[in-house]
PDB file of C-alpha atoms and ligand atoms in Angstrom:
ATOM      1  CA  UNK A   1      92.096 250.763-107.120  1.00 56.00           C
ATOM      2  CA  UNK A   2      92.585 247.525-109.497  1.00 59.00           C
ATOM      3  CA  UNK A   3      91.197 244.982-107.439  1.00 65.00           C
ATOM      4  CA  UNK A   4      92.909 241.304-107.941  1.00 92.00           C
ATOM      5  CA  UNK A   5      90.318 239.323-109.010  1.00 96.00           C
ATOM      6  CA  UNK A   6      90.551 235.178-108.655  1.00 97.00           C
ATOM      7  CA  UNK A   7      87.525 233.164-110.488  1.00 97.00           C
ATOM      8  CA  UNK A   8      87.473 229.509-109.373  1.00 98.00           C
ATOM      9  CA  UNK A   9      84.282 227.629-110.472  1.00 98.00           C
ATOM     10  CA  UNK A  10      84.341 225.219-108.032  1.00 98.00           C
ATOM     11  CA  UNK A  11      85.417 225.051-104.550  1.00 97.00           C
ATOM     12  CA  UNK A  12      84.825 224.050-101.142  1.00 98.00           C
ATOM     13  CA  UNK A  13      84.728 227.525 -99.856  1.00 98.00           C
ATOM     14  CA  UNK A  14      86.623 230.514-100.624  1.00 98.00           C
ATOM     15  CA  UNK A  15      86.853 231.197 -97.362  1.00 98.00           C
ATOM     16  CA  UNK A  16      88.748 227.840 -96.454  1.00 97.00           C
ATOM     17  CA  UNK A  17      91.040 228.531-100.279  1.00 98.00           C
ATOM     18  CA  UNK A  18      92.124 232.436 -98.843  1.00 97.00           C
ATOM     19  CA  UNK A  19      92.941 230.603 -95.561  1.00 97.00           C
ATOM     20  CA  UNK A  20      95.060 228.260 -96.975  1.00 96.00           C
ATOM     21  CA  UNK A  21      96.836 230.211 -99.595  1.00 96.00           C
ATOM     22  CA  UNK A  22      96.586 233.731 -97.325  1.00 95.00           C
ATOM     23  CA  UNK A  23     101.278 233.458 -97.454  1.00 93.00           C
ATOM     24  CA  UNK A  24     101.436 233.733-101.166  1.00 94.00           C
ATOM     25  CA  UNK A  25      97.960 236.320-101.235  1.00 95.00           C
ATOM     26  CA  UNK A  26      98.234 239.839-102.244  1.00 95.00           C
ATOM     27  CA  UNK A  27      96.566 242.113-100.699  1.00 96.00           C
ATOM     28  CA  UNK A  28      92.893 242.781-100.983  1.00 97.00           C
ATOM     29  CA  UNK A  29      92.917 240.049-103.291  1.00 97.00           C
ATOM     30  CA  UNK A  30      89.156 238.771-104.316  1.00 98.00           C
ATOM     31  CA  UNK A  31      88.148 235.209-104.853  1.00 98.00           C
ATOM     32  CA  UNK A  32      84.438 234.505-106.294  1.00 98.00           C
ATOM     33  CA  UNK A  33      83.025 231.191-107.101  1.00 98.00           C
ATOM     34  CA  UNK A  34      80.014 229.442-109.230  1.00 98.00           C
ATOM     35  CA  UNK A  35      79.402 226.746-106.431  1.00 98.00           C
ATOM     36  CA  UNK A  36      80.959 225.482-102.942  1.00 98.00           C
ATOM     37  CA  UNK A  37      80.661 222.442-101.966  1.00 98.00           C
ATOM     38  CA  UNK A  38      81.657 223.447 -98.050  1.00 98.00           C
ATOM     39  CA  UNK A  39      80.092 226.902 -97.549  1.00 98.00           C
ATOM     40  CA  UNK A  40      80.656 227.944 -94.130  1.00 97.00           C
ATOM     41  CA  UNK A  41      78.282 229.757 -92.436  1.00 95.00           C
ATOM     42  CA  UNK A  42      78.513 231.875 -89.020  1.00 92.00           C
ATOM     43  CA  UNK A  43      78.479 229.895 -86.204  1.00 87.00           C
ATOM     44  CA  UNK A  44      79.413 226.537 -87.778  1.00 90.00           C
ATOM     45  CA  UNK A  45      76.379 226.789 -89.889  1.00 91.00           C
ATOM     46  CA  UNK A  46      76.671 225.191 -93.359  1.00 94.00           C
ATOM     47  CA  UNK A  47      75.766 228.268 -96.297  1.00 96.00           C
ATOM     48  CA  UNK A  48      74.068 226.681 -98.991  1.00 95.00           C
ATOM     49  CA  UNK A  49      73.836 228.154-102.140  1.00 97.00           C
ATOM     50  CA  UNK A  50      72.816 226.311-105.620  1.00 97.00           C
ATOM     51  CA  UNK A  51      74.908 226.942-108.363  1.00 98.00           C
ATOM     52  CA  UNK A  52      75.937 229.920-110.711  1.00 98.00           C
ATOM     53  CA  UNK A  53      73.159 231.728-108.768  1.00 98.00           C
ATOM     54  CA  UNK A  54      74.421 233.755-105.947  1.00 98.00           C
ATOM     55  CA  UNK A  55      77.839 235.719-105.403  1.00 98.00           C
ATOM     56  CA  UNK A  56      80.293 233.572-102.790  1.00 98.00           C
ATOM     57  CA  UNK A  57      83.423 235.456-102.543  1.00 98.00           C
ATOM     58  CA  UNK A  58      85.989 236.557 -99.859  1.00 98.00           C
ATOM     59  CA  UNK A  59      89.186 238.149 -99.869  1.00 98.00           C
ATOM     60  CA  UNK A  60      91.936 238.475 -97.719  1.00 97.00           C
ATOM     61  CA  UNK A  61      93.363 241.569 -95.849  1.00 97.00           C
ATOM     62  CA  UNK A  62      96.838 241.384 -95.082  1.00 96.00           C
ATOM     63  CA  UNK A  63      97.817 245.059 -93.865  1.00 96.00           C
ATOM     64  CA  UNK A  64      98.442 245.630 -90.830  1.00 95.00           C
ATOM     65  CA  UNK A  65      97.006 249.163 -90.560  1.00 93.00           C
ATOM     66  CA  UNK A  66      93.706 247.321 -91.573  1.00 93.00           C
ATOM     67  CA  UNK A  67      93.729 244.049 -89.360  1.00 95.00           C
ATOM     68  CA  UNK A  68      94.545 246.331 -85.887  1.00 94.00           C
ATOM     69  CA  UNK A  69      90.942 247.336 -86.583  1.00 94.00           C
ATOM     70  CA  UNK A  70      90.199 243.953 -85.483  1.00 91.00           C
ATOM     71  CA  UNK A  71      86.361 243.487 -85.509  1.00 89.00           C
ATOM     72  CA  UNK A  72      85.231 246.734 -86.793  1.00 92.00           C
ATOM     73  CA  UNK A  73      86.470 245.121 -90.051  1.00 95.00           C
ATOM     74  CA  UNK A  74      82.693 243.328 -89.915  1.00 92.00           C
ATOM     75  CA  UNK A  75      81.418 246.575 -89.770  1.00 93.00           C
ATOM     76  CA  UNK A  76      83.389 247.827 -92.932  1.00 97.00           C
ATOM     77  CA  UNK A  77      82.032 244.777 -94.999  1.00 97.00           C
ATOM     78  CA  UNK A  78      78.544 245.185 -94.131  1.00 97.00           C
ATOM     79  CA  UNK A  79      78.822 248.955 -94.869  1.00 98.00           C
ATOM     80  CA  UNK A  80      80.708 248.503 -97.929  1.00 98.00           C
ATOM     81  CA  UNK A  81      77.725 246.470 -98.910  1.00 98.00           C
ATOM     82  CA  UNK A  82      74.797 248.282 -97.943  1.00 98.00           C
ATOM     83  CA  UNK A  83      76.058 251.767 -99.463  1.00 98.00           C
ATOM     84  CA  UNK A  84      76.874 249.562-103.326  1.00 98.00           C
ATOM     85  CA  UNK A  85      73.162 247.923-103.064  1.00 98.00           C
ATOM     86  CA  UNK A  86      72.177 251.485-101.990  1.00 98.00           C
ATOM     87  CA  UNK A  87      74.139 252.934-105.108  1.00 97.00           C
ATOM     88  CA  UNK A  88      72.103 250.484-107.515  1.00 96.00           C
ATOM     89  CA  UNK A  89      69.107 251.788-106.286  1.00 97.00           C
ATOM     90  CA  UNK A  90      67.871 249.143-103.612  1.00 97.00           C
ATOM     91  CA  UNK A  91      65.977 250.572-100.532  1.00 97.00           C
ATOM     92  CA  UNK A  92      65.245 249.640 -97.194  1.00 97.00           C
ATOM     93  CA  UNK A  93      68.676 248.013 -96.764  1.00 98.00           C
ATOM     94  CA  UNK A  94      69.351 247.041 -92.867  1.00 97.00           C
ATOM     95  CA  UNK A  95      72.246 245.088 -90.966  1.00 97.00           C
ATOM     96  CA  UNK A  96      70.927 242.551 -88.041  1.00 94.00           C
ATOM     97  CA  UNK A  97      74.508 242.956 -85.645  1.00 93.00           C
ATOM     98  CA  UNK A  98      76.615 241.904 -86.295  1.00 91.00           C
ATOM     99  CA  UNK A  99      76.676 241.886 -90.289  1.00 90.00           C
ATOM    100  CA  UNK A 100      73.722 240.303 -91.891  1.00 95.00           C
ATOM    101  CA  UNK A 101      72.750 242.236 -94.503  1.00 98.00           C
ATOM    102  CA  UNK A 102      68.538 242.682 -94.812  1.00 97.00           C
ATOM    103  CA  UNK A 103      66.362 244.209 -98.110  1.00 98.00           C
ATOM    104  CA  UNK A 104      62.814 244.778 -96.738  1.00 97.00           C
ATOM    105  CA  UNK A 105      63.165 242.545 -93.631  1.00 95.00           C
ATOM    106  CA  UNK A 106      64.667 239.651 -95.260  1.00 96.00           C
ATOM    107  CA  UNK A 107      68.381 238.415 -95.407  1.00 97.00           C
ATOM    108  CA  UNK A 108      69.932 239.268 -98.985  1.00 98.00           C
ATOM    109  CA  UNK A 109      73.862 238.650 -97.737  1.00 98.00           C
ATOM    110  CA  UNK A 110      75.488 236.996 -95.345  1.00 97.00           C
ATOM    111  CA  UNK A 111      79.581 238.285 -94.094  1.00 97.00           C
ATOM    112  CA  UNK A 112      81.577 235.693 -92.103  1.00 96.00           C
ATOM    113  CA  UNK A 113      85.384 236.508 -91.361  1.00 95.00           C
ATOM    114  CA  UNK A 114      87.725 234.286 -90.250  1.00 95.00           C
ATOM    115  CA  UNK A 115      91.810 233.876 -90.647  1.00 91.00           C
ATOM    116  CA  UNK A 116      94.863 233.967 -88.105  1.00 88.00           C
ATOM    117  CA  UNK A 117      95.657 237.764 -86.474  1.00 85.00           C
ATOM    118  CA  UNK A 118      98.200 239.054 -86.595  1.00 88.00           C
ATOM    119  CA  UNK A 119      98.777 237.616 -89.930  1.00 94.00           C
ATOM    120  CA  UNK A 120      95.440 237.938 -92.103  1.00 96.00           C
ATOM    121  CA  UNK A 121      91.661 238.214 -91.738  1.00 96.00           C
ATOM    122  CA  UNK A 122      89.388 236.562 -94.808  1.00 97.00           C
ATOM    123  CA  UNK A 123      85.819 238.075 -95.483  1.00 97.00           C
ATOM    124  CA  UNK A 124      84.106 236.128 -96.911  1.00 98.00           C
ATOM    125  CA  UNK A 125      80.323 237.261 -98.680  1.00 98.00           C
ATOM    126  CA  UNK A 126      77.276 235.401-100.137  1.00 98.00           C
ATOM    127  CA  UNK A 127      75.338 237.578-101.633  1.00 98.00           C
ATOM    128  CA  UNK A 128      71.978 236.454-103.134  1.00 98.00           C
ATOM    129  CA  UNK A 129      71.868 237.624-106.449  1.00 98.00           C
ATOM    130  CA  UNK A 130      69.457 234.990-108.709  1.00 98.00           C
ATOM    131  CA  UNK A 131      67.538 232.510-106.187  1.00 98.00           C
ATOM    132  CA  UNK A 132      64.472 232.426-106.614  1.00 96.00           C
ATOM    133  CA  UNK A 133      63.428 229.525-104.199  1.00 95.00           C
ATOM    134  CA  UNK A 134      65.107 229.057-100.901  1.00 94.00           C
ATOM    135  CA  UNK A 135      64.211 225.252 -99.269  1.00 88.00           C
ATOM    136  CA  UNK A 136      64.722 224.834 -95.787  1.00 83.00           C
ATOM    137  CA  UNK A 137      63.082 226.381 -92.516  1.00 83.00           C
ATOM    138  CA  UNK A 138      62.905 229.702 -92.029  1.00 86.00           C
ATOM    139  CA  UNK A 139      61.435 232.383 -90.093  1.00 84.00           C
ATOM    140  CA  UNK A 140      61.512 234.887 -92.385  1.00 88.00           C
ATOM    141  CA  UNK A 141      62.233 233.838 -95.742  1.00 92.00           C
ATOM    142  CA  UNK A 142      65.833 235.238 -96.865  1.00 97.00           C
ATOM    143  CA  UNK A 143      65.363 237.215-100.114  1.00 98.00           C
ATOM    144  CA  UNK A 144      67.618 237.854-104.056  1.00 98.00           C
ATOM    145  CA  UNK A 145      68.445 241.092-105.965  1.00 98.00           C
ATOM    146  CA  UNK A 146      66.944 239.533-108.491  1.00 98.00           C
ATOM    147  CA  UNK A 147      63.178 239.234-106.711  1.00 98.00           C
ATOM    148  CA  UNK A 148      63.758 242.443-105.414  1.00 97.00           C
ATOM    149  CA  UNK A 149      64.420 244.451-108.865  1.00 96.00           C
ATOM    150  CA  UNK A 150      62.665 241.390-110.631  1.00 96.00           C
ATOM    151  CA  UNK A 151      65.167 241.133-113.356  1.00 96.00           C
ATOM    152  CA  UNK A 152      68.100 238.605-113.816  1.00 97.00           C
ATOM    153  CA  UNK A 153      71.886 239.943-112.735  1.00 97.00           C
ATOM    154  CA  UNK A 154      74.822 238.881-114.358  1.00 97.00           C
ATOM    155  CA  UNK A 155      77.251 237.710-111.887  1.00 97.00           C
ATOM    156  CA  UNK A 156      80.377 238.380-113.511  1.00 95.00           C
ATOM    157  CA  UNK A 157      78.993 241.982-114.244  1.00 95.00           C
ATOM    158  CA  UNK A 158      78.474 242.579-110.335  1.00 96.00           C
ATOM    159  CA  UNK A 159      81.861 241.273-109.917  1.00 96.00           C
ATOM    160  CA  UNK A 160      83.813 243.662-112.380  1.00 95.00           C
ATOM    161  CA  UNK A 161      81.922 246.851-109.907  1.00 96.00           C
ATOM    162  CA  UNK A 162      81.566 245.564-106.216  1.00 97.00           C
ATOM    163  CA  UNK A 163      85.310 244.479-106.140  1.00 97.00           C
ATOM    164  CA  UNK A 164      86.708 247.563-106.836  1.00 96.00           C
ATOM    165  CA  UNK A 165      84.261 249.537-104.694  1.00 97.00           C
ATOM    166  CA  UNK A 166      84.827 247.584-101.693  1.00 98.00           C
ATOM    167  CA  UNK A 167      88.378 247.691-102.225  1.00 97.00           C
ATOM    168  CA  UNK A 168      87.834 251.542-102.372  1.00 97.00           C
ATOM    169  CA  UNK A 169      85.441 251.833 -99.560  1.00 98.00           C
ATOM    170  CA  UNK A 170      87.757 250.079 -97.157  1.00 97.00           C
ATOM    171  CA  UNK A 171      90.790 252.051 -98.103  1.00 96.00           C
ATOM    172  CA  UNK A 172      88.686 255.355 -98.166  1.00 97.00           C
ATOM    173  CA  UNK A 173      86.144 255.183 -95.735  1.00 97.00           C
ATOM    174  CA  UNK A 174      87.299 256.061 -91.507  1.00 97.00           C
ATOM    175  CA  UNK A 175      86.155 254.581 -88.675  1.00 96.00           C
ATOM    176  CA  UNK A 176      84.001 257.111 -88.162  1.00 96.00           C
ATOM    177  CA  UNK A 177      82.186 257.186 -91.183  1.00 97.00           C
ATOM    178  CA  UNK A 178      81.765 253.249 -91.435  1.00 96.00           C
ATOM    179  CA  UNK A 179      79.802 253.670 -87.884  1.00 96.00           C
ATOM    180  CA  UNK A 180      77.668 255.973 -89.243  1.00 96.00           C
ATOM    181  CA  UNK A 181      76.710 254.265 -91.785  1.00 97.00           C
ATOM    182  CA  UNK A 182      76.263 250.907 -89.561  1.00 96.00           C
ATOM    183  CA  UNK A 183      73.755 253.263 -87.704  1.00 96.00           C
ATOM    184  CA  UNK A 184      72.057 254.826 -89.655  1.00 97.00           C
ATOM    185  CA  UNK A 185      70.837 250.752 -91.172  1.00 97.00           C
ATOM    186  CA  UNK A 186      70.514 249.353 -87.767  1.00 96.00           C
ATOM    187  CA  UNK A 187      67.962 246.415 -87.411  1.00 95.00           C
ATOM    188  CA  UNK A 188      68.188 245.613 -83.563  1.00 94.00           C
ATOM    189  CA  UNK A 189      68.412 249.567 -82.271  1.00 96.00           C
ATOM    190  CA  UNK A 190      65.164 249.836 -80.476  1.00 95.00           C
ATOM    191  CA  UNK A 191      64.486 246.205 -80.444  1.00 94.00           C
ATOM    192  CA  UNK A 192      63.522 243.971 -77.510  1.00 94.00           C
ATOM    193  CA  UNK A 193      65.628 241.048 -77.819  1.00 91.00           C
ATOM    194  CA  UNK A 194      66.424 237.580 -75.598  1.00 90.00           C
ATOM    195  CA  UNK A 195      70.457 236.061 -75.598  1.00 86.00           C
ATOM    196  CA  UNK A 196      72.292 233.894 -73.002  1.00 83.00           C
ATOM    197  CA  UNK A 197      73.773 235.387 -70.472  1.00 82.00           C
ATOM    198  CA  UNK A 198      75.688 233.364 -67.629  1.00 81.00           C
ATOM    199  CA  UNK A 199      73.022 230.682 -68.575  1.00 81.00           C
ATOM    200  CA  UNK A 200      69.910 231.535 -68.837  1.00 85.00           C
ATOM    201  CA  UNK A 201      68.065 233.790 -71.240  1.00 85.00           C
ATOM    202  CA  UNK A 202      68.046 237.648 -70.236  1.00 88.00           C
ATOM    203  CA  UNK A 203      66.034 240.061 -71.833  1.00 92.00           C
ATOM    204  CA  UNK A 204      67.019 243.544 -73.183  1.00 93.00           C
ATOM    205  CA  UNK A 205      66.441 246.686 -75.056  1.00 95.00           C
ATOM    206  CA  UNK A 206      68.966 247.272 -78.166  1.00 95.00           C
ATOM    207  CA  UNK A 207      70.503 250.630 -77.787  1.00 97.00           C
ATOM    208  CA  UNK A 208      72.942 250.598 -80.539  1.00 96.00           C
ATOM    209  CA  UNK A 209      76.540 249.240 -81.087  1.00 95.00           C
ATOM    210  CA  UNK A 210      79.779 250.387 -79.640  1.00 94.00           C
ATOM    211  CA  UNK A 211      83.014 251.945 -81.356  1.00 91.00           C
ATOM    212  CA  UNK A 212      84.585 248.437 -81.343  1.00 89.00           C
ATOM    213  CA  UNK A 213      81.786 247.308 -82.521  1.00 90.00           C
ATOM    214  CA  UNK A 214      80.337 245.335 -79.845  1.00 93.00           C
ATOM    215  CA  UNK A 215      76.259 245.565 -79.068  1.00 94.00           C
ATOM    216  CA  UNK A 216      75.092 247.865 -76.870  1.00 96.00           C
ATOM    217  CA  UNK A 217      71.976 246.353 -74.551  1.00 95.00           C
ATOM    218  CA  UNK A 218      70.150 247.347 -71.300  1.00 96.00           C
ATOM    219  CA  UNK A 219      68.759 245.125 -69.867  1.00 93.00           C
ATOM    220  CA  UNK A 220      64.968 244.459 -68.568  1.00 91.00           C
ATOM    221  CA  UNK A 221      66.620 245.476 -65.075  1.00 91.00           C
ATOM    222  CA  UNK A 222      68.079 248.579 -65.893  1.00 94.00           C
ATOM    223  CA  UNK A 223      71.725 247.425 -66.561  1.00 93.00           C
ATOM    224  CA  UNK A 224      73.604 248.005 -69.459  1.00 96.00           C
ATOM    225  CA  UNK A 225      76.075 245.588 -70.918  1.00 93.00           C
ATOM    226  CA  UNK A 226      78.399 245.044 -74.550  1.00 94.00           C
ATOM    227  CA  UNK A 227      77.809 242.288 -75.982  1.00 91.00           C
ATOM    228  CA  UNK A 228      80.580 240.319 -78.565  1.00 87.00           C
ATOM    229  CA  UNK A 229      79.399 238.747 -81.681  1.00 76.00           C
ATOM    230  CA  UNK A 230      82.115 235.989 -80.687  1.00 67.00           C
ATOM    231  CA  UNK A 231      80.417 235.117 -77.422  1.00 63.00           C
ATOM    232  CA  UNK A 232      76.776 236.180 -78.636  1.00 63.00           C
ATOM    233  CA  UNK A 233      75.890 232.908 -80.986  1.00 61.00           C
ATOM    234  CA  UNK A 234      71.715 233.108 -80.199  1.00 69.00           C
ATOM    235  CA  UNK A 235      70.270 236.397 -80.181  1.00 69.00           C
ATOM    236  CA  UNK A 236      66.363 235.954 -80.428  1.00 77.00           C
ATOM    237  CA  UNK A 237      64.615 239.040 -81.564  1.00 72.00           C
ATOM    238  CA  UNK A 238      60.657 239.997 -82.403  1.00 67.00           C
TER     239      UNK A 238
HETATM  240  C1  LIG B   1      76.346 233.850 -92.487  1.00 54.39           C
HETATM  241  O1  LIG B   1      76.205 232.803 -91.832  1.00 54.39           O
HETATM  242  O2  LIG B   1      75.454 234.686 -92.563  1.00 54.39           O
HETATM  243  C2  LIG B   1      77.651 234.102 -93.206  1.00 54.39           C
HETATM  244  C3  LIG B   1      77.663 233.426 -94.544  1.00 54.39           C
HETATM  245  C4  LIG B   1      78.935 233.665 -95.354  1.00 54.39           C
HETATM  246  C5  LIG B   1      78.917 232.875 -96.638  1.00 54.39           C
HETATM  247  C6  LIG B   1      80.065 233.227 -97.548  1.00 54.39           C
HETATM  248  S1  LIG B   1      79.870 232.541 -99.153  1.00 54.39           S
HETATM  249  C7  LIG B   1      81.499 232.978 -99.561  1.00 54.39           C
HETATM  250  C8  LIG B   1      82.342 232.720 -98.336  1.00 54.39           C
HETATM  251  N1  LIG B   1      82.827 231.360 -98.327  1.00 54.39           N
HETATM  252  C9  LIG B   1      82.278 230.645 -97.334  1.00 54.39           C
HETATM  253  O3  LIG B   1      82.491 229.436 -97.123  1.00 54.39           O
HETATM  254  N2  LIG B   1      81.468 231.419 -96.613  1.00 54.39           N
HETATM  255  C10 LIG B   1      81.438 232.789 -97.098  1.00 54.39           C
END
């Protein structure tokens, strides 16, 4: 498919420019950017990213075939992701639920979707392509192609490939098969982790994610609940 491709330098966040223009989008059109000045994060976390470095780009999905699949649409993006870096040769690729994409045990790309159902969803990617340095407090360090492979990527040469490939793996891929794939790189299966529930913290046991893409936990006590990345904004993990 001939992805339509939108290059802005400069933006506050192509997420916010897809939501405001969605009316007068095509389809599956693709908006990338140099720098934002308002990068929006999950969780009303700012997404920082210095400039010309990384890939920030969303695009908006106006069928309706597409947006009934409502949240599993997360799951297609982080898929769609994980099998191009796969493709180009990268290894040990996971997704932390609900779409954080990991190389090695570090964050590489980050998905957030937003937009107005019925009417359009945006997703919107940063994808760390050229950092080298990342300031700020973290855990665990997130991580670049470009430290990974150790050579620099031209962004606009990324562009001209992913596009069309994601635009192909959402129109080509089922349910089914995007699942699988989401297993198969699950980061929390297995893992003990702590969340808020009703209040306080509750402890559980990751035992996978659900056809509509909820997470699937039992708890220390022996019962078993689905989690929604909507409700589920703190999800500790060892
Ligand atoms: C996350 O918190 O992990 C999601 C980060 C999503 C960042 C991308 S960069 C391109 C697009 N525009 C935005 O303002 N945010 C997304």
């Amino acid at each position: 498919m001939n992805a339509k491709i939108l290059h802005i330098p400069e933006l506050d966040s192509t997420n916010r420019y897809w939501k405001e223009h969605a009316f007068e989008a095509e389809d599956f059109s693709f908006l990338y950017c140099d720098y934002q000045t308002g990068g929006r994060g999950r969780n009303g976390r700012n997404w920082l990213s210095p400039k010309g470095e990384n890939l920030l780009f969303s695009f908006v999905i106006k069928d309706k075939e597409f947006l009934q699949k409502g949240a599993k649409l997360s799951l297609y993006a982080a898929a769609a992701i994980v099998t191009y870096l796969e493709r180009k040769g990268f290894q040990k690729i996971t997704i932390k639920w609900p779409n954080d994409v990991y190389i090695g045990g570090r964050k590489v790309a980050g998905i957030l979707l937003e937009g107005s159902l019925p009417n359009f969803v945006v997703v919107g990617i940063g994808l760390n392509v050229n950092q080298e340095t990342f300031e700020g407090q973290y855990r665990v360090p997130p991580t670049s192609l470009s430290l990974i492979c150790k050579k620099k990527i031209p962004i606009d040469g990324l562009v001209k490939y992913l596009f069309p490939y994601i635009d192909d793996f959402f129109h080509q891929t089922s349910d089914e098969e995007a699942l699988k794939i989401y297993e198969a790189h699950d980061y929390l299966k297995g893992r003990r982790i702590r969340f808020p529930y009703n209040g306080p913290m509750k402890e559980a046991v990751v035992l996978g994610i659900t056809k509509d893409f909820r997470l699937l936990v039992e708890t220390l006590q022996g019962q078993v609940i689905e989690l929604t990345s909507g409700e589920m904004t703190t999800i500790r993990y060892d």
